[in-house]
Amino acid sequence: MTSVQVAPPSPHPLGPPRILTDPPGPRSRALAARLAASEAPGVAGFEGTLPPVVWEAAAGARVRDVDGNVYVDLTAGFAVASVGHAHPRVVAAVKSQAERLLHGMGDVFPHDVRAELAARLAAQAPFDDARVYFATSGSEAVEIALKTAHLATGRPGVAAFTGGYHGLTYGALRATARAEFRAPFEAALAPPTLRLPFPDPDHPPIPASPASLAEGCLAECRARLRVAGARGALPGALIVEPVLGREGVVVPPAGWLRELAGLCRELGVLLVADEVFTGFGRTGLRFAVEADAVEPDVLVVGKALAGGLPIGAALARAEIFEVWRRDGEALHTSTFLANPLACAAGIAALDVIEDERLVERAAAWGRRRREELAALAGTRRAVGHARGVGAMWALELLDPSGAPAPAATREVMRGCRGRGVLVLAGGPSGNVLQITPPLVIEEDDWAFALEALSGALADTE
Ligand code: PMP
């Protein structure tokens, strides 16, 4: 009898999820205090309500804190670690690049990996003849998209949706919806944003049946754009997340985006698809616009692009980007444009997404989660809605009156953390648990996380 050799599964570099000391442990507390003594206030964790655990290491779908606790990460670090934290191919690319060239010179002296990543990205665009404009963050890539639309149309105005999140720099903030982020800066956000209703099936922004929601929202968009046009204030850009991310994981009805793209074309408004969150497989498609076969005028990416290094990009057809052509200094650039380490990491991350078939993996993951999360919503009273697609899911917590329950949501975050699972709250009221793990999450880590979620939810009842 011949014996079959099966290679034992290689051990995870961080070992199994485990809680050694109730988080945040003493070292996390000490480091958070040290940070608070020297950093501006307001930018560390959910200050005051949920003291942070301080990260020390991360690999795949697991994170270790400075007290030795190991968590399953359902955040992918703000949906960045799609290929997993510290993917060995990304790490190897960064190490080898670091020994050769750490820094280029923005728009003046480019470098080889920038040329390679630009070509690779352009080839992935969901439209022909694509060109790339690099940025150092998602927000900056949004700025480039909005500036492109301004130059191309001569119109500075921006139309954006309820629940949209596009970043917090001044330009991007014009498009971001949440009043809390905008209010202190409103006077600087001119001209006023044309706010449009996003067809949110769980919270219809207009009185409409599920069947007429998309149509009703489109009619409203058309009417508001027409009124703006009649006043001489037609926006140059209409920016949209194909699936709302940070503000609650909201999937619009099928076909809506396609109709919206048609409306933009008809009115001569540039359609900017913000895929900073959804891009590179998160929704089970390479880009979420593909669900509706939409070709946006500008596509914005960031987060997962470089497997953990900071980079963003705007993509558009060559003809659209012609508006930037000029002699002399670039009209938009920055010191760290297309940083060589980030470019090398980006090439490696794109290879991993392809070789490990992560887009298909995310789609299959989402199909498996649909029933489990619906069942959780059915058995846990606090969960008002479970929704999502691919590796992008949400549990929306409501109190018995049906109102958002942000305090209970923070308790569930805390409860999950105590059980070895990191999960983030999002949504305009902070009452939506976002389940956006690395696309490489293993089934046993997910089973562990689901049990923790269920237990933490039970504790709130
Ligand atoms: N757009 C979307 C859809 C996002 O989710 C984010 C970040 N959450 C941004 C833009 C801004 O990206 P960054 O935080 O890298 O500036």
Short mmCIF file of N, CA and C in Angstrom, two decimals, residues 153-240:
data_model
loop_
_atom_site.label_atom_id
_atom_site.label_comp_id
_atom_site.label_asym_id
_atom_site.label_seq_id
_atom_site.Cartn_x
_atom_site.Cartn_y
_atom_site.Cartn_z
N THR A 153 -14.97 70.17 -17.34
CA THR A 153 -16.29 70.75 -17.60
C THR A 153 -16.30 72.26 -17.38
N GLY A 154 -15.28 72.77 -16.71
CA GLY A 154 -15.29 74.19 -16.35
C GLY A 154 -16.22 74.48 -15.18
N ARG A 155 -16.74 73.41 -14.58
CA ARG A 155 -17.72 73.62 -13.48
C ARG A 155 -17.17 73.03 -12.18
N PRO A 156 -17.09 73.82 -11.12
CA PRO A 156 -16.47 73.36 -9.88
C PRO A 156 -17.40 72.55 -8.97
N GLY A 157 -18.69 72.55 -9.25
CA GLY A 157 -19.66 71.94 -8.33
C GLY A 157 -19.54 70.42 -8.29
N VAL A 158 -20.00 69.87 -7.17
CA VAL A 158 -19.96 68.43 -6.95
C VAL A 158 -21.33 67.94 -6.51
N ALA A 159 -21.80 66.86 -7.14
CA ALA A 159 -22.99 66.17 -6.65
C ALA A 159 -22.53 64.89 -5.97
N ALA A 160 -23.13 64.59 -4.83
CA ALA A 160 -22.73 63.38 -4.08
C ALA A 160 -23.94 62.88 -3.29
N PHE A 161 -23.80 61.68 -2.74
CA PHE A 161 -24.99 61.01 -2.19
C PHE A 161 -25.08 61.03 -0.67
N THR A 162 -26.29 60.90 -0.21
CA THR A 162 -26.51 60.69 1.22
C THR A 162 -25.76 59.41 1.60
N GLY A 163 -25.07 59.46 2.72
CA GLY A 163 -24.32 58.27 3.17
C GLY A 163 -22.99 58.10 2.48
N GLY A 164 -22.62 59.01 1.57
CA GLY A 164 -21.34 58.86 0.86
C GLY A 164 -20.18 59.23 1.76
N TYR A 165 -19.09 58.49 1.65
CA TYR A 165 -17.86 58.84 2.35
C TYR A 165 -16.73 58.86 1.33
N HIS A 166 -16.06 59.99 1.22
CA HIS A 166 -15.03 60.12 0.19
C HIS A 166 -13.72 60.67 0.75
N GLY A 167 -13.61 60.78 2.06
CA GLY A 167 -12.40 61.29 2.67
C GLY A 167 -12.65 62.62 3.36
N LEU A 168 -11.62 63.11 4.06
CA LEU A 168 -11.81 64.27 4.93
C LEU A 168 -10.92 65.45 4.60
N THR A 169 -10.11 65.39 3.53
CA THR A 169 -9.41 66.59 3.09
C THR A 169 -10.47 67.54 2.53
N TYR A 170 -10.14 68.83 2.42
CA TYR A 170 -11.19 69.80 2.08
C TYR A 170 -11.99 69.43 0.82
N GLY A 171 -11.28 69.06 -0.25
CA GLY A 171 -12.00 68.75 -1.50
C GLY A 171 -12.88 67.52 -1.33
N ALA A 172 -12.31 66.47 -0.76
CA ALA A 172 -13.06 65.23 -0.58
C ALA A 172 -14.22 65.44 0.40
N LEU A 173 -13.98 66.29 1.40
CA LEU A 173 -15.02 66.56 2.40
C LEU A 173 -16.26 67.21 1.77
N ARG A 174 -16.05 67.93 0.66
CA ARG A 174 -17.21 68.50 -0.03
C ARG A 174 -18.17 67.38 -0.44
N ALA A 175 -17.62 66.22 -0.75
CA ALA A 175 -18.47 65.12 -1.21
C ALA A 175 -18.97 64.24 -0.07
N THR A 176 -18.19 64.16 1.01
CA THR A 176 -18.57 63.31 2.15
C THR A 176 -19.84 63.85 2.80
N ALA A 177 -20.73 62.94 3.20
CA ALA A 177 -22.06 63.38 3.62
C ALA A 177 -22.18 63.73 5.11
N ARG A 178 -21.48 62.99 5.97
CA ARG A 178 -21.83 63.05 7.39
C ARG A 178 -21.66 64.47 7.97
N ALA A 179 -22.75 64.98 8.57
CA ALA A 179 -22.77 66.37 9.08
C ALA A 179 -21.70 66.59 10.13
N GLU A 180 -21.46 65.58 10.97
CA GLU A 180 -20.48 65.69 12.05
C GLU A 180 -19.09 66.05 11.50
N PHE A 181 -18.71 65.46 10.36
CA PHE A 181 -17.40 65.75 9.78
C PHE A 181 -17.37 67.12 9.10
N ARG A 182 -18.53 67.53 8.56
CA ARG A 182 -18.57 68.73 7.72
C ARG A 182 -18.76 70.01 8.53
N ALA A 183 -19.62 69.91 9.56
CA ALA A 183 -20.13 71.12 10.20
C ALA A 183 -19.05 72.16 10.55
N PRO A 184 -17.93 71.76 11.21
CA PRO A 184 -16.98 72.80 11.60
C PRO A 184 -16.31 73.48 10.40
N PHE A 185 -16.37 72.86 9.24
CA PHE A 185 -15.63 73.34 8.07
C PHE A 185 -16.55 73.81 6.94
N GLU A 186 -17.86 73.79 7.20
CA GLU A 186 -18.84 74.03 6.15
C GLU A 186 -18.53 75.30 5.34
N ALA A 187 -18.08 76.35 6.06
CA ALA A 187 -17.84 77.63 5.38
C ALA A 187 -16.76 77.51 4.30
N ALA A 188 -15.90 76.48 4.42
CA ALA A 188 -14.81 76.33 3.43
C ALA A 188 -15.20 75.37 2.30
N LEU A 189 -16.41 74.82 2.36
CA LEU A 189 -16.77 73.77 1.40
C LEU A 189 -17.60 74.31 0.24
N ALA A 190 -17.15 75.39 -0.35
CA ALA A 190 -17.91 76.00 -1.44
C ALA A 190 -17.43 75.47 -2.78
N PRO A 191 -18.27 75.49 -3.85
CA PRO A 191 -19.69 75.82 -3.77
C PRO A 191 -20.46 74.68 -3.10
N PRO A 192 -21.70 74.97 -2.64
CA PRO A 192 -22.44 73.95 -1.90
C PRO A 192 -22.59 72.66 -2.69
N THR A 193 -22.51 71.55 -1.98
CA THR A 193 -22.65 70.23 -2.61
C THR A 193 -24.11 69.97 -2.94
N LEU A 194 -24.35 69.40 -4.12
CA LEU A 194 -25.71 68.97 -4.45
C LEU A 194 -25.89 67.56 -3.89
N ARG A 195 -26.65 67.44 -2.83
CA ARG A 195 -26.79 66.14 -2.15
C ARG A 195 -27.94 65.36 -2.78
N LEU A 196 -27.68 64.12 -3.14
CA LEU A 196 -28.67 63.31 -3.86
C LEU A 196 -29.03 62.07 -3.03
N PRO A 197 -30.25 61.55 -3.20
CA PRO A 197 -30.66 60.39 -2.38
C PRO A 197 -30.08 59.07 -2.89
N PHE A 198 -29.39 58.35 -2.01
CA PHE A 198 -28.85 57.03 -2.37
C PHE A 198 -29.95 55.99 -2.12
N PRO A 199 -30.19 55.10 -3.07
CA PRO A 199 -31.28 54.12 -2.89
C PRO A 199 -30.91 53.04 -1.88
N ASP A 200 -31.10 53.35 -0.62
CA ASP A 200 -30.77 52.45 0.48
C ASP A 200 -32.01 51.61 0.78
N PRO A 201 -31.97 50.33 0.46
CA PRO A 201 -33.19 49.51 0.62
C PRO A 201 -33.68 49.42 2.06
N ASP A 202 -32.76 49.48 3.05
CA ASP A 202 -33.18 49.38 4.45
C ASP A 202 -33.68 50.71 5.01
N HIS A 203 -33.27 51.79 4.38
CA HIS A 203 -33.69 53.12 4.84
C HIS A 203 -34.00 53.97 3.62
N PRO A 204 -35.12 53.72 2.95
CA PRO A 204 -35.41 54.46 1.72
C PRO A 204 -35.43 55.97 2.00
N PRO A 205 -34.66 56.74 1.21
CA PRO A 205 -34.60 58.18 1.47
C PRO A 205 -35.83 58.91 0.95
N ILE A 206 -36.67 58.22 0.19
CA ILE A 206 -37.91 58.80 -0.33
C ILE A 206 -39.01 57.78 -0.10
N PRO A 207 -40.27 58.19 -0.03
CA PRO A 207 -41.33 57.19 0.10
C PRO A 207 -41.38 56.35 -1.18
N ALA A 208 -41.08 55.07 -1.09
CA ALA A 208 -41.06 54.22 -2.30
C ALA A 208 -41.15 52.77 -1.88
N SER A 209 -41.76 51.96 -2.72
CA SER A 209 -41.76 50.51 -2.48
C SER A 209 -40.39 49.99 -2.91
N PRO A 210 -40.01 48.78 -2.43
CA PRO A 210 -38.70 48.25 -2.85
C PRO A 210 -38.58 48.24 -4.38
N ALA A 211 -39.66 47.95 -5.06
CA ALA A 211 -39.58 47.84 -6.52
C ALA A 211 -39.38 49.21 -7.19
N SER A 212 -39.85 50.25 -6.53
CA SER A 212 -39.76 51.57 -7.20
C SER A 212 -38.67 52.46 -6.60
N LEU A 213 -37.87 51.89 -5.66
CA LEU A 213 -36.87 52.70 -4.96
C LEU A 213 -35.84 53.30 -5.93
N ALA A 214 -35.27 52.45 -6.78
CA ALA A 214 -34.21 52.92 -7.68
C ALA A 214 -34.78 53.99 -8.61
N GLU A 215 -35.92 53.70 -9.17
CA GLU A 215 -36.55 54.62 -10.11
C GLU A 215 -36.88 55.95 -9.44
N GLY A 216 -37.42 55.87 -8.22
CA GLY A 216 -37.79 57.09 -7.49
C GLY A 216 -36.58 57.94 -7.18
N CYS A 217 -35.49 57.29 -6.75
CA CYS A 217 -34.27 58.05 -6.44
C CYS A 217 -33.69 58.67 -7.70
N LEU A 218 -33.76 57.94 -8.81
CA LEU A 218 -33.24 58.49 -10.07
C LEU A 218 -34.03 59.71 -10.50
N ALA A 219 -35.36 59.62 -10.34
CA ALA A 219 -36.20 60.75 -10.74
C ALA A 219 -35.83 61.99 -9.91
N GLU A 220 -35.58 61.74 -8.62
CA GLU A 220 -35.19 62.83 -7.73
C GLU A 220 -33.83 63.42 -8.15
N CYS A 221 -32.89 62.54 -8.50
CA CYS A 221 -31.56 63.00 -8.96
C CYS A 221 -31.72 63.86 -10.21
N ARG A 222 -32.50 63.35 -11.14
CA ARG A 222 -32.70 64.07 -12.40
C ARG A 222 -33.28 65.47 -12.12
N ALA A 223 -34.30 65.49 -11.25
CA ALA A 223 -34.97 66.77 -10.96
C ALA A 223 -33.99 67.75 -10.31
N ARG A 224 -33.20 67.27 -9.34
CA ARG A 224 -32.29 68.19 -8.64
C ARG A 224 -31.17 68.68 -9.56
N LEU A 225 -30.69 67.79 -10.41
CA LEU A 225 -29.64 68.21 -11.36
C LEU A 225 -30.20 69.22 -12.35
N ARG A 226 -31.44 69.00 -12.78
CA ARG A 226 -32.06 69.93 -13.74
C ARG A 226 -32.23 71.32 -13.12
N VAL A 227 -32.70 71.33 -11.86
CA VAL A 227 -32.89 72.62 -11.17
C VAL A 227 -31.54 73.33 -11.03
N ALA A 228 -30.51 72.57 -10.65
CA ALA A 228 -29.17 73.17 -10.51
C ALA A 228 -28.72 73.73 -11.86
N GLY A 229 -28.96 72.97 -12.92
CA GLY A 229 -28.57 73.41 -14.26
C GLY A 229 -29.29 74.70 -14.65
N ALA A 230 -30.58 74.76 -14.32
CA ALA A 230 -31.37 75.95 -14.68
C ALA A 230 -30.85 77.18 -13.94
N ARG A 231 -30.25 76.96 -12.76
CA ARG A 231 -29.69 78.08 -11.98
C ARG A 231 -28.25 78.39 -12.40
N GLY A 232 -27.76 77.68 -13.40
CA GLY A 232 -26.37 77.87 -13.82
C GLY A 232 -25.38 77.22 -12.87
N ALA A 233 -25.86 76.24 -12.08
CA ALA A 233 -24.98 75.62 -11.08
C ALA A 233 -24.91 74.10 -11.27
N LEU A 234 -24.93 73.67 -12.55
CA LEU A 234 -24.81 72.22 -12.79
C LEU A 234 -23.43 71.76 -12.31
N PRO A 235 -23.36 70.69 -11.50
CA PRO A 235 -22.05 70.24 -11.02
C PRO A 235 -21.21 69.70 -12.18
N GLY A 236 -19.88 69.76 -12.01
CA GLY A 236 -19.00 69.15 -12.99
C GLY A 236 -18.86 67.66 -12.74
N ALA A 237 -18.91 67.27 -11.46
CA ALA A 237 -18.71 65.87 -11.08
C ALA A 237 -19.90 65.34 -10.30
N LEU A 238 -20.21 64.07 -10.55
CA LEU A 238 -21.12 63.35 -9.67
C LEU A 238 -20.32 62.16 -9.15
N ILE A 239 -20.11 62.14 -7.85
CA ILE A 239 -19.27 61.08 -7.26
C ILE A 239 -20.14 60.11 -6.48
N VAL A 240 -19.84 58.83 -6.64
CA VAL A 240 -20.67 57.81 -6.01
C VAL A 240 -19.83 56.59 -5.62
#
